Every structure is written in structure tokens, then in C-alpha cells.
Amino acid sequence: MAAAKALELPSLYFYPRKTVIYRKYGKKPQSLVAVALVFLLTLVFGLFLIRIYLKTVPEENQTVDEVLNMSVLWMAPFLSGSGYGTEALSFIQGLHKHISNLSIYHFGDIVEEDYVASLSEDTQQLLKQLWASNETLPRYFIKRQYEDEELARKIDTRRRMFPDGSIIKEPILRQLHDVVIVQSIPRGWEPYLFDTAKYRVGRTVFETDRLPDEWAAHCNYQVDEVWVPTEFNVQTFSGSGVKRDRLQILPQTVDTETFSNPRVTPRPRPKECLDSDFIFLSVFRWGGRKGTEFLLEAFLREFSPEDSACLAILTATHKMKTNASYYHGLIHQFANDLGITPAIRPRIAVLEPSISNQDMPGLYAMANAFVLVSRGEGWGRPYTEAMMMNVPVIATNWSAHTEFITSETGYLVAVEKLDLYPSDDEEMSNYWGHLLARPSICHLRQTMRYVKDHPKDAKRRAANAKQMISTRFNQDAVTRTLLGHLKRIKANLTKEKVETMLAFRAQQIVAEGFV
Ligand SMILES: *[C@@H]1O[C@H](CO)[C@@H](O)[C@H](O)[C@H]1NC(C)=O
Ligand SMILES: *[C@@H]1O[C@H](CO)[C@@H](O)[C@H](O)[C@H]1NC(C)=O
Ligand SMILES: *[C@@H]1O[C@H](CO)[C@@H](O)[C@H](O)[C@H]1NC(C)=O
Ligand SMILES: *[C@@H]1O[C@H](CO)[C@@H](O)[C@H](O)[C@H]1NC(C)=O
Ligand SMILES: *[C@@H]1O[C@H](CO)[C@@H](O)[C@H](O)[C@H]1NC(C)=O
Ligand SMILES: *[C@@H]1O[C@H](CO)[C@@H](O)[C@H](O)[C@H]1NC(C)=O
């Protein structure tokens, strides 16, 4: 059973269109010997195909050499270093060679000077090269950028009025873009951003079982389609009322270069961990959604100082400068509350939150396993990074990351139930009334123990994971998906359709009282 499952994996992940080959030959054989023989030949042939496929993808697939004659404006918090911002940057790094007119602009978050300075010379150069000129931006946007703060605040109302008194009645035809993509939460998709768009795309994500208020309306009316990273998001968005036919999947890219360098030097073990310890690494934002208390309780209860196990945590708190000793204090308190005294406590190390992005591969390389029982993810980037680094991953069996973490590529922890997010968390009021997974502490304990005690199995799953992640989510693969969407959109942008669309939108703006 397990063996059969293991073999299904490559056909599923590596070359979906060729799965048929497997199936066709796999079903015909008359005798056991024939079954075995065909099986073996198929396997060899399969591996051969995988090699060819992996090697020839760029030549084989026309789209990668192709340049689409299209004008695309992409607005995202490029200079903020936020999740949306870094994701947007990885998209345009793949896309810019394949679009004749691609321009970008910072939108939706503050500019983090330190982050910008930390970008490589090449990346900074690319940002400059693609940076939108005044001619390619919506007029209102330009005004808003340049007027003084006081004035900007005044005009930032539902009335789309410029400081000079003129009013937006219709899209301002400066340079009309085929597509304007805005990457932010849907509440940020204000009509003025799309003034110069023939076609409007929103890129977003959410991590609970439904959407916050108003999100569905923004998805349905402020853009023509929405790009989300996984099928999980398609389900939760459509379940919350977003029209199914405007949802498209665009996965995140995984930085296969940074996270696969075999010569990366593992970070030295934290001083709290012994040389013989099996290191469980976890990387998360402190607090409710990431299942912090489930992880701590499971580790504290399952292991003792006599076990050669150590939990290494890299964490941070939203918009709060903190340090390792602060979290040590919180963990100490948590353990005390469970009645687990320092004498019987397993080793837990908290890393200083100041670790830079460049040090992340070394951090994963230090770990024997990665564990994060998140209560809900819209994608799950740390998982993909650990997987690229050949580290076995343990994750909750619910939400977006189950699209790539399966029992063949990692370890899934059973979900006790979906329950309400506590409404005393002011910061996360977006989650109030939403359901998130409650991972089973009991199963998490068993799973951590199992992974520690079965290095061979863990290694096998980690190898599968790396292969799968690097094949499905490398930059070329995701760029092809992205180009596919843009081509589909372009094919549908006939002159009449565009005129109808713009006329309809101008009406909508008037009807909704923006003027
Ligand atoms: C690209 O498209 C624009 C407008 O759609 C057109 O004017 C131009 O000729 C096209 N360029 C090429 C090289 O096809
Ligand atoms: C692309 O930009 C050039 C100028 O940089 C412009 O002449 C051309 O019309 C643009 N093409 C499209 C499709 O917008
Ligand atoms: C862009 O437009 C703003 C406002 O109209 C103006 O102040 C600024 O100088 C322009 N920038 C460039 C590079 O033309
Ligand atoms: C760590 O942060 C706490 C507050 O969160 C502060 O009181 C303490 O001085 C800091 N310690 C160090 C070593 O910076
Ligand atoms: C994960 O959950 C799904 C149902 O949501 C279930 O079918 C599957 O067996 C579970 N996988 C594991 C490994 O527990
Ligand atoms: C093209 O656009 C129309 C609406 O204008 C839509 O109904 C149709 O599904 C689109 N076709 C494709 C291939 O996207």
C-alpha cells in the first residue's frame, strides 16, 4: 500500500500530463511476472522521462522564451519586505523577461529603507528599470503621492476628487494598460488604482475557513479576476461568495537557488542544545494562528531532559521589537502553568529574532526536522523553505499547505476540530467568527517522537518533498503559470470588449456615488 502510494507521487507531481502512460501500462498486465516486469520498465522509463522533463522544460515549453506584447502595471508593497512585497518581487523577477511592457510601483505599505538596502545590486537595478513613470500611473495616484500629507488625507475620501477640484468621471486615458495587477488585501483595491486598466487583477490570500467582511464584494466588483495561491483559497473565497469563475490559482515561487545550495554552512547549534540532540526547528510569528501553544505543550509533555531532543524557535511578534530572553520568559511562564518545572523540562532554545534572510538556509541546515502546527495557512512559506533544504516537515493537516505537504512529502498532524478564533485577540479582529484548525496535541507528540526515531523514513519523505517543491514551484514553473493567465486575458481583450468594460466601469463609479 505504502509502496504503491510512493510511486503515484512522481506521476502526480512531476509530469501530470504523462500520468496516462503509467495508468495505461499499469492496468493491462495479465500475470504477476508481467506486472512486475511492466512495473519495472515503467519505473525506469518514468525516471528517464523525469530526467528528460527536468532537463528540457525550458526548451520544450515555448512560453519561456516567448515575449508577450502586453502592457502590465503591477502594484504591490515592493519596498516593504512584507509577505505581499517579497512575493511580488519574486513574480516580477521571473516575469520581466517575458512581457514587452512591464512596469511596477510601490503600493500598500510603508517603505522599509533597511529592507531595500539589503536587496542585491541586481534586484535594486531591476526595480529601478521597471519602476513606473508618471505616464504609466493613474493620475489620482500620482497626485496622492506628491501632495502634502494634510491634503492627501482630505482627498482620501470616498469622493474621488483631485486637489485642483477636478473629479474622476471616467478612466483617465493616459497610457492604458492591458492589465493592472494590485497585490494587497482586497480592501485596498480602490477604483482609482485601476483607472488605466483594461483588465483588473487582484492578488491576495487568506488563511481561515472564510473571508473577512467586504472582501468578497471587493473581489466581485473592484477587479475582473482574483489570483490566489492554492485550491484551498479557491474553496474559501468561493465559499464566502466570490464568484467561482473569477478565481485563478497562481502559486508562490520557491527560491530554489537560495534554499538548495548544498554548500551552505549549517548555523552553529544554539548553546541550549546538546551536540547529540535531535533539533526540531520552528519558525513563526508568536501567537494564536501559528499554533504556538500547541507546539509548546506537545514538546514539553512529550520530551524530558533525558531525551536527546531540543526545540529551536525563531519567532517574532507583529510590529514589536523583542528579543530571545523575552520569549524565554513567556515559555517559562507557559511551562509553569502546565506544571512542568525547570528540572523536568526538555531543552528549548530561542534564537534572536534578528536573523537575516541570508542566514535562513543555514538555520534550516542545522535542523533535523521542521515543525509548525499552524492553525491555518494561505500558503505556508517556511514549510516550502524547509522542504527545499531537505528537512522533514511536520504540519497540521488542514489549509493551503496540504496542497504540497502530504504523507509522502512530510508528516501531517490530525485536526481535532475546526474552532472559533478567540475574539480577545484585538490584533487579529479579521479572524473573529472564523474557524481555524485545532491540531491534536496527542498526535503531534506521537509524530515528533516518530520522526526523531525513524530517520530513514524522515529522510525519504524529505527527499520526495524537495523534488516535488523544486519541480512544481520553481521560478520557471510559476512564471509559465503566470504567463498562461496573462495570455488568456490578452486573448479575451478585444476592442469591443474593452470599450464595453470601460463604459460599464465608468457607470459603476457614478452609480456607487464616487462622484
Ligand atoms: C504590440 O501591441 C501594440 C498595441 O497593442 C501594437 O501597437 C504594436 O505594434 C505591437 N508590437 C508588436 C511588436 O507586435
Ligand atoms: C510599450 O512601450 C512602448 C514605449 O516604451 C510603447 O511605444 C508601446 O506602445 C507600448 N506597448 C504597449 C502594448 O503598450
Ligand atoms: C510626476 O508627477 C508629479 C505630480 O504631477 C510631479 O511633481 C513629478 O515631478 C513628476 N515626476 C516626473 C519624474 O516627471
Ligand atoms: C529584551 O527585551 C526586554 C523587553 O521586551 C527588555 O526588558 C530587555 O532589556 C531586553 N534584553 C536585552 C538583552 O536586550
Ligand atoms: C488529512 O485530512 C484528510 C481529510 O481532510 C484525510 O482524508 C487525510 O487522510 C488526512 N491525512 C492524514 C495523513 O492524516
Ligand atoms: C472572456 O470574457 C468574457 C466576458 O467578457 C467571459 O465570459 C469569458 O469567459 C472569457 N473567456 C475566457 C477564455 O477567459
Coordinates of C-alpha atoms and ligand atoms in Angstrom, one line a residue:
M1 CA 0.0 0.0 0.0
A2 CA 2.7 2.4 1.0
A3 CA 4.9 1.4 -1.9
A4 CA 2.0 2.0 -4.4
K5 CA 1.4 5.4 -2.9
A6 CA 5.1 6.3 -3.1
L7 CA 5.0 5.5 -6.8
E8 CA 2.0 7.5 -7.5
L9 CA 3.7 10.6 -6.3
P10 CA 6.1 11.2 -9.2
S11 CA 3.4 10.7 -11.8
L12 CA 1.2 13.1 -10.0
Y13 CA 3.7 15.8 -9.4
F14 CA 6.4 15.6 -12.0
Y15 CA 4.5 15.4 -15.2
P16 CA 0.8 15.3 -14.7
R17 CA 0.1 15.1 -18.4
K18 CA 2.1 11.9 -18.7
T19 CA 0.3 10.2 -15.8
V20 CA -1.7 8.4 -18.5
I21 CA 1.4 6.5 -19.5
Y22 CA 1.6 5.0 -16.0
R23 CA -2.1 4.1 -15.9
K24 CA -2.3 2.6 -19.3
Y25 CA 0.5 0.2 -18.9
G26 CA -0.1 -0.4 -15.2
K27 CA -3.6 -1.8 -15.8
K28 CA -3.0 -4.2 -18.7
P29 CA -0.7 -7.0 -17.4
Q30 CA -2.1 -10.5 -17.3
S31 CA 0.2 -12.2 -14.9
L32 CA 2.2 -11.3 -11.8
V33 CA 5.5 -11.6 -13.7
A34 CA 4.2 -9.4 -16.4
V35 CA 3.0 -6.9 -13.8
A36 CA 6.4 -6.9 -12.2
L37 CA 8.2 -6.5 -15.5
V38 CA 6.0 -3.8 -16.8
F39 CA 6.2 -2.1 -13.4
L40 CA 10.0 -2.1 -13.5
L41 CA 10.2 -0.9 -17.1
T42 CA 7.7 1.8 -16.4
L43 CA 9.7 2.9 -13.4
V44 CA 12.9 3.0 -15.4
F45 CA 11.1 4.8 -18.2
G46 CA 9.4 7.1 -15.7
L47 CA 12.7 8.1 -14.2
F48 CA 14.1 8.6 -17.6
L49 CA 11.2 10.8 -18.5
I50 CA 11.6 12.8 -15.3
R51 CA 15.2 13.4 -16.2
I52 CA 14.4 14.5 -19.7
Y53 CA 11.5 16.6 -18.5
L54 CA 13.5 18.3 -15.8
K55 CA 16.3 19.0 -18.3
T56 CA 14.3 20.1 -21.2
V57 CA 11.5 22.1 -19.7
P58 CA 12.8 25.5 -20.8
E59 CA 13.4 24.4 -24.4
E60 CA 10.3 22.3 -24.6
N61 CA 8.0 24.9 -23.4
Q62 CA 7.5 27.7 -25.8
T63 CA 6.3 30.2 -23.3
V64 CA 9.5 30.5 -21.5
D65 CA 11.4 32.0 -24.5
E66 CA 8.4 34.0 -25.5
V67 CA 7.8 37.7 -25.0
L68 CA 4.2 38.7 -24.8
N69 CA 3.4 42.1 -26.4
M70 CA 1.4 43.4 -23.4
S71 CA 1.4 46.3 -21.1
V72 CA 1.2 45.3 -17.5
L73 CA 1.4 47.5 -14.4
W74 CA 2.0 45.6 -11.2
M75 CA 1.4 47.5 -7.9
A76 CA 2.5 45.9 -4.6
P77 CA 4.4 46.8 -1.5
F78 CA 7.7 46.0 -3.3
L79 CA 9.8 48.1 -0.9
S80 CA 8.4 46.9 2.4
G81 CA 9.8 43.4 2.7
S82 CA 6.3 42.2 3.7
G83 CA 4.9 38.8 2.6
Y84 CA 3.0 40.5 -0.2
G85 CA 6.1 42.5 -1.2
T86 CA 8.6 39.7 -1.3
E87 CA 6.1 37.6 -3.2
A88 CA 5.5 40.3 -5.8
L89 CA 9.2 40.7 -6.2
S90 CA 9.7 37.0 -6.9
F91 CA 6.9 37.2 -9.5
I92 CA 8.3 40.1 -11.5
Q93 CA 11.8 38.6 -11.3
G94 CA 10.5 35.8 -13.4
L95 CA 8.1 37.8 -15.5
H96 CA 10.0 40.8 -16.7
K97 CA 11.8 38.9 -19.5
H98 CA 8.5 37.8 -21.0
I99 CA 6.4 40.9 -21.1
S100 CA 7.2 43.7 -23.5
N101 CA 5.9 46.5 -21.2
L102 CA 6.0 45.7 -17.6
S103 CA 6.1 48.4 -15.0
I104 CA 5.8 48.3 -11.2
Y105 CA 5.0 50.6 -8.4
H106 CA 5.2 50.5 -4.7
F107 CA 1.8 50.5 -3.1
G108 CA 0.1 49.4 0.1
D109 CA 2.7 49.5 2.9
I110 CA 5.4 51.7 4.2
V111 CA 8.9 51.7 2.6
E112 CA 11.4 49.9 4.8
E113 CA 14.8 51.5 4.0
D114 CA 16.7 48.7 5.6
Y115 CA 15.0 46.1 3.6
V116 CA 15.6 48.0 0.3
A117 CA 19.3 48.4 1.2
S118 CA 19.6 44.7 1.9
L119 CA 18.5 43.8 -1.6
S120 CA 21.2 42.7 -4.0
E121 CA 22.6 45.1 -6.6
D122 CA 20.8 43.2 -9.4
T123 CA 17.5 43.3 -7.6
Q124 CA 17.7 47.0 -7.0
Q125 CA 18.7 47.6 -10.6
L126 CA 15.7 45.6 -11.7
L127 CA 13.3 47.6 -9.5
K128 CA 14.7 50.8 -11.0
Q129 CA 14.5 49.5 -14.5
L130 CA 10.8 48.5 -14.1
W131 CA 9.8 51.5 -12.0
A132 CA 6.7 53.1 -13.5
S133 CA 7.0 56.6 -14.9
N134 CA 4.3 59.2 -14.3
E135 CA 2.8 58.4 -17.7
T136 CA 2.1 54.8 -16.7
L137 CA 0.4 55.6 -13.4
P138 CA -3.2 56.6 -12.8
R139 CA -3.4 60.3 -12.4
Y140 CA -5.1 60.2 -9.0
F141 CA -2.3 58.0 -7.7
I142 CA 0.4 60.5 -8.8
K143 CA -1.4 63.4 -7.1
R144 CA -1.8 61.4 -4.0
Q145 CA 1.9 60.6 -3.9
Y146 CA 3.0 64.2 -4.3
E147 CA 0.6 66.4 -2.5
D148 CA 1.3 67.2 1.1
E149 CA 0.0 64.9 3.8
E150 CA -2.8 67.1 5.0
L151 CA -4.2 67.5 1.5
A152 CA -3.7 63.8 0.8
R153 CA -5.8 62.9 3.8
K154 CA -8.5 65.3 2.7
I155 CA -8.8 63.8 -0.7
D156 CA -8.5 60.3 0.5
T157 CA -12.2 60.0 1.0
R158 CA -14.9 58.2 -1.0
R159 CA -15.1 61.2 -3.2
R160 CA -12.6 60.8 -6.0
M161 CA -11.7 64.5 -6.2
F162 CA -8.3 66.0 -7.0
P163 CA -7.0 68.9 -5.0
D164 CA -7.4 71.1 -8.1
G165 CA -11.1 70.4 -7.9
S166 CA -11.4 68.1 -10.9
I167 CA -13.3 64.9 -10.4
I168 CA -12.8 61.4 -11.8
K169 CA -15.7 60.8 -14.1
E170 CA -14.2 58.2 -16.3
P171 CA -10.9 56.4 -16.6
I172 CA -8.2 58.8 -17.5
L173 CA -6.7 57.6 -20.7
R174 CA -3.1 58.4 -20.2
Q175 CA -1.5 55.2 -21.1
L176 CA -4.0 52.4 -20.9
H177 CA -2.5 49.1 -19.6
D178 CA -3.8 45.8 -20.8
V179 CA -3.7 44.6 -17.2
V180 CA -3.2 46.3 -13.9
I181 CA -2.4 43.9 -11.1
V182 CA -2.8 45.1 -7.5
Q183 CA -1.4 42.9 -4.8
S184 CA -2.8 43.6 -1.3
I185 CA -5.7 42.8 0.8
P186 CA -8.9 43.3 -1.2
R187 CA -10.0 46.3 0.9
G188 CA -7.1 48.1 -0.7
W189 CA -8.4 47.6 -4.2
E190 CA -9.8 51.1 -4.7
P191 CA -11.2 52.0 -8.1
Y192 CA -8.7 54.8 -8.8
L193 CA -5.8 52.3 -8.8
F194 CA -7.4 50.7 -11.9
D195 CA -8.1 53.9 -13.8
T196 CA -5.6 53.0 -16.5
A197 CA -6.6 49.3 -16.7
K198 CA -8.3 47.5 -19.5
Y199 CA -8.4 44.5 -17.2
R200 CA -8.1 44.4 -13.4
V201 CA -6.5 41.7 -11.4
G202 CA -6.2 41.4 -7.6
R203 CA -3.7 39.1 -6.0
T204 CA -4.4 38.1 -2.4
V205 CA -4.7 35.3 0.1
F206 CA -6.4 34.4 3.3
E207 CA -5.8 31.7 5.9
T208 CA -9.0 30.9 7.7
D209 CA -12.1 29.0 6.5
R210 CA -13.8 32.2 5.2
L211 CA -13.2 35.8 4.3
P212 CA -13.4 39.0 6.4
D213 CA -16.4 41.2 5.8
E214 CA -16.4 43.1 2.5
W215 CA -13.6 41.0 0.9
A216 CA -16.0 39.1 -1.3
A217 CA -17.6 42.3 -2.5
H218 CA -14.2 43.8 -3.4
C219 CA -13.3 40.6 -5.2
N220 CA -16.5 40.6 -7.2
Y221 CA -16.8 44.3 -8.1
Q222 CA -13.4 46.1 -7.9
V223 CA -11.5 43.6 -10.1
D224 CA -12.1 41.4 -13.0
E225 CA -10.3 38.4 -11.5
V226 CA -8.5 37.3 -8.4
W227 CA -5.3 35.3 -8.2
V228 CA -4.9 33.1 -5.1
P229 CA -2.1 30.7 -4.3
T230 CA -4.0 27.4 -3.9
E231 CA -7.1 25.4 -4.3
F232 CA -7.8 25.8 -0.6
N233 CA -8.1 29.6 -1.2
V234 CA -10.4 29.0 -4.2
Q235 CA -12.7 27.0 -1.9
T236 CA -12.7 29.5 1.0
F237 CA -13.1 32.5 -1.3
S238 CA -15.9 31.0 -3.3
G239 CA -17.5 29.7 -0.1
S240 CA -17.6 33.3 1.1
G241 CA -19.4 34.5 -2.0
V242 CA -16.6 35.3 -4.5
K243 CA -17.8 34.2 -8.0
R244 CA -16.0 31.0 -8.8
D245 CA -15.2 31.9 -12.4
R246 CA -13.1 34.9 -11.4
L247 CA -10.8 32.9 -9.1
Q248 CA -7.5 31.7 -10.6
I249 CA -4.6 29.8 -9.0
L250 CA -1.1 31.3 -9.0
P251 CA 1.2 29.5 -6.5
Q252 CA 4.1 31.2 -4.8
T253 CA 7.5 30.7 -6.2
V254 CA 10.1 29.0 -4.0
D255 CA 13.6 30.4 -4.1
T256 CA 15.2 27.2 -5.3
E257 CA 18.7 28.7 -5.6
T258 CA 19.0 30.2 -2.1
F259 CA 17.4 27.2 -0.4
S260 CA 19.2 24.4 -2.2
N261 CA 22.8 25.3 -2.1
P262 CA 24.4 22.1 -0.8
R263 CA 27.5 24.0 0.4
V264 CA 25.6 26.2 2.8
T265 CA 27.2 26.1 6.2
P266 CA 24.8 25.0 8.9
R267 CA 24.4 27.6 11.6
P268 CA 26.1 26.6 14.9
R269 CA 23.7 24.8 17.3
P270 CA 22.1 27.0 19.9
K271 CA 24.0 26.8 23.2
E272 CA 21.0 25.3 24.9
C273 CA 21.0 22.2 22.7
L274 CA 23.4 19.3 23.3
D275 CA 25.6 18.0 20.4
S276 CA 23.7 14.7 20.4
D277 CA 20.3 16.4 20.3
F278 CA 17.8 16.0 17.6
I279 CA 16.9 19.5 16.7
F280 CA 13.2 20.4 16.0
L281 CA 13.2 23.8 14.4
S282 CA 10.1 26.1 14.3
V283 CA 9.8 29.5 12.6
F284 CA 6.7 31.5 13.2
R285 CA 5.1 34.7 14.3
W286 CA 4.3 34.4 18.0
G287 CA 0.7 34.0 18.8
G288 CA -2.6 32.3 18.1
R289 CA -2.8 31.5 14.4
K290 CA 0.6 29.7 14.3
G291 CA -0.4 27.2 17.0
T292 CA 2.3 28.3 19.3
E293 CA 0.7 26.9 22.5
F294 CA 0.0 23.5 20.8
L295 CA 3.7 23.1 19.8
L296 CA 5.0 24.1 23.2
E297 CA 2.6 21.9 25.1
A298 CA 3.3 18.9 22.9
F299 CA 7.1 19.3 23.1
L300 CA 7.1 20.0 26.8
R301 CA 4.9 17.0 27.6
E302 CA 6.5 14.5 25.2
F303 CA 10.2 15.1 25.9
S304 CA 12.3 15.3 29.0
P305 CA 15.9 16.4 29.6
E306 CA 16.9 12.8 29.3
D307 CA 15.7 12.6 25.7
S308 CA 18.2 13.8 23.1
A309 CA 15.8 16.4 21.7
C310 CA 15.9 20.2 21.5
L311 CA 13.3 22.6 20.2
A312 CA 14.8 25.6 18.5
I313 CA 12.4 28.5 17.9
L314 CA 12.8 31.6 15.7
T315 CA 9.9 33.9 16.4
A316 CA 8.8 37.5 16.4
T317 CA 5.8 39.5 17.3
H318 CA 3.8 41.6 14.9
K319 CA 5.2 45.2 14.9
M320 CA 7.0 44.8 18.2
K321 CA 10.8 44.8 18.7
T322 CA 11.6 41.9 21.0
N323 CA 14.5 39.6 21.9
A324 CA 15.1 36.0 22.8
S325 CA 15.0 36.5 26.5
Y326 CA 11.5 38.0 26.2
Y327 CA 10.3 34.7 24.6
H328 CA 12.2 32.6 27.1
G329 CA 10.2 34.4 29.7
L330 CA 6.9 33.6 28.0
I331 CA 7.8 30.0 27.6
H332 CA 9.0 29.7 31.2
Q333 CA 5.6 31.0 32.3
F334 CA 3.8 28.7 29.9
A335 CA 5.6 25.6 31.2
N336 CA 5.0 26.7 34.8
D337 CA 1.3 27.0 34.1
L338 CA 1.3 23.4 32.8
G339 CA 3.1 22.3 36.0
I340 CA 6.3 21.4 34.2
T341 CA 9.1 22.6 36.4
P342 CA 12.5 23.6 35.1
A343 CA 14.0 20.3 36.4
I344 CA 11.9 18.1 34.2
R345 CA 11.7 20.5 31.2
P346 CA 13.2 19.4 27.8
R347 CA 15.7 21.8 26.2
I348 CA 14.2 24.8 24.3
A349 CA 16.3 27.4 22.5
V350 CA 15.0 30.7 21.3
L351 CA 17.1 32.3 18.6
E352 CA 17.5 36.0 18.4
P353 CA 14.8 37.4 16.1
S354 CA 17.3 39.5 14.3
I355 CA 18.5 36.6 12.0
S356 CA 18.7 38.0 8.4
N357 CA 17.2 36.4 5.4
Q358 CA 20.6 35.3 4.1
D359 CA 21.1 33.3 7.3
M360 CA 17.9 31.3 6.9
P361 CA 19.3 28.4 4.7
G362 CA 22.0 27.8 7.4
L363 CA 19.3 27.8 10.0
Y364 CA 17.3 25.1 8.2
A365 CA 20.5 23.2 7.6
M366 CA 21.1 23.0 11.3
A367 CA 17.7 21.3 11.9
N368 CA 16.8 17.6 11.9
A369 CA 13.1 18.4 11.5
F370 CA 10.9 21.4 10.9
V371 CA 7.7 21.6 13.0
L372 CA 4.9 24.1 12.8
V373 CA 1.3 23.2 13.7
S374 CA -0.2 26.3 12.2
R375 CA -3.9 26.6 12.7
G376 CA -4.4 27.9 9.1
E377 CA -2.2 29.0 6.2
G378 CA -2.9 30.7 2.9
W379 CA 0.3 29.2 1.6
G380 CA 3.0 28.3 4.2
R381 CA 6.3 29.6 3.0
P382 CA 8.5 28.4 5.9
Y383 CA 7.4 24.9 5.1
T384 CA 8.5 25.2 1.4
E385 CA 11.8 26.6 2.5
A386 CA 12.4 23.7 4.9
M387 CA 11.4 21.3 2.2
M388 CA 13.8 22.8 -0.2
M389 CA 16.5 22.3 2.4
N390 CA 15.8 18.6 2.7
V391 CA 14.4 18.9 6.2
P392 CA 11.4 16.7 7.1
V393 CA 8.4 18.8 7.9
I394 CA 5.6 18.3 10.4
A395 CA 2.4 20.3 9.8
T396 CA -1.3 20.5 10.7
N397 CA -3.5 18.5 8.3
W398 CA -5.6 21.5 7.2
S399 CA -5.5 24.5 4.9
A400 CA -3.4 25.6 2.0
H401 CA -0.1 23.9 2.7
T402 CA -1.7 20.4 2.5
E403 CA -1.5 21.1 -1.3
F404 CA 2.2 20.3 -1.1
I405 CA 2.6 18.5 2.3
T406 CA 1.2 15.0 2.2
S407 CA 2.1 11.8 3.9
E408 CA 4.6 11.3 1.1
T409 CA 6.3 14.7 1.4
G410 CA 6.0 15.2 5.2
Y411 CA 4.0 14.4 8.3
L412 CA 0.5 15.7 8.8
V413 CA -0.9 16.1 12.3
A414 CA -4.5 15.2 12.8
V415 CA -7.0 18.0 13.4
E416 CA -9.2 17.7 16.4
K417 CA -11.8 20.1 15.1
L418 CA -12.1 23.4 13.5
D419 CA -12.9 26.0 16.1
L420 CA -13.6 29.7 16.5
Y421 CA -10.6 32.0 16.7
P422 CA -10.7 33.7 20.2
S423 CA -12.2 37.2 20.0
D424 CA -9.9 38.6 22.7
D425 CA -7.1 38.9 20.1
E426 CA -7.6 42.5 19.1
E427 CA -4.9 42.5 16.6
M428 CA -6.5 39.7 14.7
S429 CA -10.0 41.0 14.5
N430 CA -10.0 39.9 10.9
Y431 CA -10.4 36.3 12.2
W432 CA -13.2 36.9 14.6
G433 CA -16.1 34.5 13.9
H434 CA -13.8 32.4 11.6
L435 CA -12.8 28.8 12.0
L436 CA -9.3 27.6 12.3
A437 CA -7.9 24.1 12.8
R438 CA -7.1 22.8 16.3
P439 CA -4.2 20.4 15.9
S440 CA -4.2 17.3 18.1
I441 CA -1.5 17.6 20.8
C442 CA -1.6 13.9 21.3
H443 CA -0.9 13.2 17.6
L444 CA 1.7 15.9 17.4
R445 CA 3.6 14.3 20.3
Q446 CA 3.5 10.9 18.6
T447 CA 4.6 12.4 15.3
M448 CA 7.5 14.3 16.7
R449 CA 8.6 11.1 18.5
Y450 CA 8.2 9.1 15.4
V451 CA 10.2 11.5 13.2
K452 CA 13.0 11.5 15.7
D453 CA 13.1 7.7 16.0
H454 CA 12.7 7.0 12.2
P455 CA 15.4 8.9 10.4
K456 CA 15.2 6.7 7.3
D457 CA 11.6 7.4 6.8
A458 CA 12.1 11.1 7.5
K459 CA 14.9 11.3 5.0
R460 CA 12.8 9.6 2.3
R461 CA 9.9 12.0 2.8
A462 CA 12.3 15.0 2.9
A463 CA 13.8 13.8 -0.4
N464 CA 10.4 13.5 -2.0
A465 CA 9.5 16.9 -0.7
K466 CA 12.5 18.6 -2.2
Q467 CA 11.9 17.0 -5.5
M468 CA 8.3 18.0 -5.6
I469 CA 8.7 21.5 -4.4
S470 CA 11.5 22.3 -6.7
T471 CA 9.7 20.9 -9.7
R472 CA 6.3 22.5 -9.1
F473 CA 7.2 25.8 -7.6
N474 CA 10.5 26.8 -9.1
Q475 CA 10.5 30.2 -10.8
D476 CA 10.2 28.9 -14.3
A477 CA 7.2 26.8 -13.5
V478 CA 5.4 29.6 -11.7
T479 CA 6.3 32.1 -14.5
R480 CA 4.7 29.8 -17.0
T481 CA 1.5 29.7 -15.0
L482 CA 1.6 33.5 -14.7
L483 CA 2.2 33.9 -18.5
G484 CA -0.7 31.4 -19.1
H485 CA -3.0 33.7 -17.2
L486 CA -1.9 36.8 -19.0
K487 CA -2.2 35.1 -22.4
R488 CA -5.7 34.0 -21.6
I489 CA -6.6 37.6 -20.5
K490 CA -5.0 39.1 -23.6
A491 CA -6.8 36.7 -26.0
N492 CA -10.0 37.9 -24.5
L493 CA -9.3 41.7 -24.7
T494 CA -10.9 42.5 -27.9
K495 CA -11.5 46.2 -28.8
E496 CA -15.3 46.0 -28.3
K497 CA -15.0 44.1 -25.0
V498 CA -12.6 46.7 -23.7
E499 CA -14.9 49.6 -24.7
T500 CA -17.9 47.9 -23.1
M501 CA -15.9 47.2 -20.0
L502 CA -14.6 50.7 -19.6
A503 CA -18.1 52.2 -20.2
F504 CA -19.6 49.8 -17.7
R505 CA -16.9 50.7 -15.1
A506 CA -17.5 54.5 -15.6
Q507 CA -21.2 53.9 -15.0
Q508 CA -20.4 51.9 -11.9
I509 CA -18.3 54.7 -10.5
V510 CA -21.1 57.2 -10.9
A511 CA -23.7 54.7 -9.6
E512 CA -21.7 54.0 -6.5
G513 CA -21.5 57.6 -5.6
F514 CA -17.8 58.1 -6.1
V515 CA -18.5 61.3 -8.0
Ligands
LIG1 C1 2.3 45.5 -29.6 O1 1.0 45.9 -29.3 C2 0.8 47.3 -29.6 C3 -0.6 47.7 -29.1 O2 -1.4 46.6 -28.9 C4 0.9 47.5 -31.1 O3 0.7 48.8 -31.4 C5 2.3 47.1 -31.5 O4 2.5 47.1 -32.9 C6 2.6 45.6 -31.1 N1 4.0 45.4 -31.3 C7 4.5 44.2 -31.8 C8 5.9 44.1 -31.9 O5 3.7 43.4 -32.2
LIG2 C1 5.2 49.6 -24.8 O1 6.0 50.8 -24.6 C2 6.4 51.5 -25.7 C3 7.3 52.6 -25.3 O2 8.1 52.2 -24.3 C4 5.2 52.0 -26.4 O3 5.6 52.6 -27.6 C5 4.3 50.8 -26.8 O4 3.1 51.3 -27.3 C6 3.9 50.0 -25.6 N1 3.2 48.9 -25.9 C7 2.0 48.6 -25.4 C8 1.4 47.3 -25.8 O5 1.5 49.3 -24.5
LIG3 C1 5.3 63.1 -11.7 O1 4.2 63.9 -11.4 C2 4.3 64.7 -10.3 C3 2.9 65.4 -10.0 O2 2.3 65.8 -11.2 C4 5.4 65.7 -10.4 O3 5.5 66.5 -9.3 C5 6.7 65.0 -10.6 O4 7.7 65.9 -10.9 C6 6.6 64.0 -11.8 N1 7.8 63.2 -11.9 C7 8.4 63.1 -13.0 C8 9.6 62.2 -13.0 O5 8.0 63.5 -14.1
LIG4 C1 14.9 42.2 25.9 O1 13.6 42.8 25.8 C2 13.0 43.2 27.1 C3 11.7 43.8 26.8 O2 10.9 43.0 25.9 C4 13.9 44.1 27.8 O3 13.4 44.5 29.1 C5 15.3 43.6 27.9 O4 16.2 44.5 28.5 C6 15.9 43.1 26.6 N1 17.1 42.4 26.8 C7 18.2 42.6 26.0 C8 19.3 41.8 26.4 O5 18.1 43.4 25.1
LIG5 C1 -5.8 14.7 6.3 O1 -7.2 15.1 6.3 C2 -7.9 14.5 5.2 C3 -9.4 15.0 5.3 O2 -9.4 16.4 5.4 C4 -7.9 13.0 5.3 O3 -8.6 12.5 4.2 C5 -6.5 12.5 5.3 O4 -6.4 11.1 5.4 C6 -5.7 13.2 6.4 N1 -4.3 12.8 6.2 C7 -3.5 12.4 7.2 C8 -2.2 12.0 6.9 O5 -4.0 12.3 8.3
LIG6 C1 -13.8 36.3 -21.9 O1 -14.5 37.3 -21.3 C2 -15.9 37.0 -21.2 C3 -16.6 38.2 -20.6 O2 -16.2 39.4 -21.2 C4 -16.1 35.8 -20.3 O3 -17.4 35.4 -20.3 C5 -15.3 34.6 -20.9 O4 -15.4 33.5 -20.1 C6 -13.9 35.0 -21.1 N1 -13.1 33.9 -21.8 C7 -12.0 33.5 -21.3 C8 -11.4 32.4 -22.1 O5 -11.5 33.9 -20.3

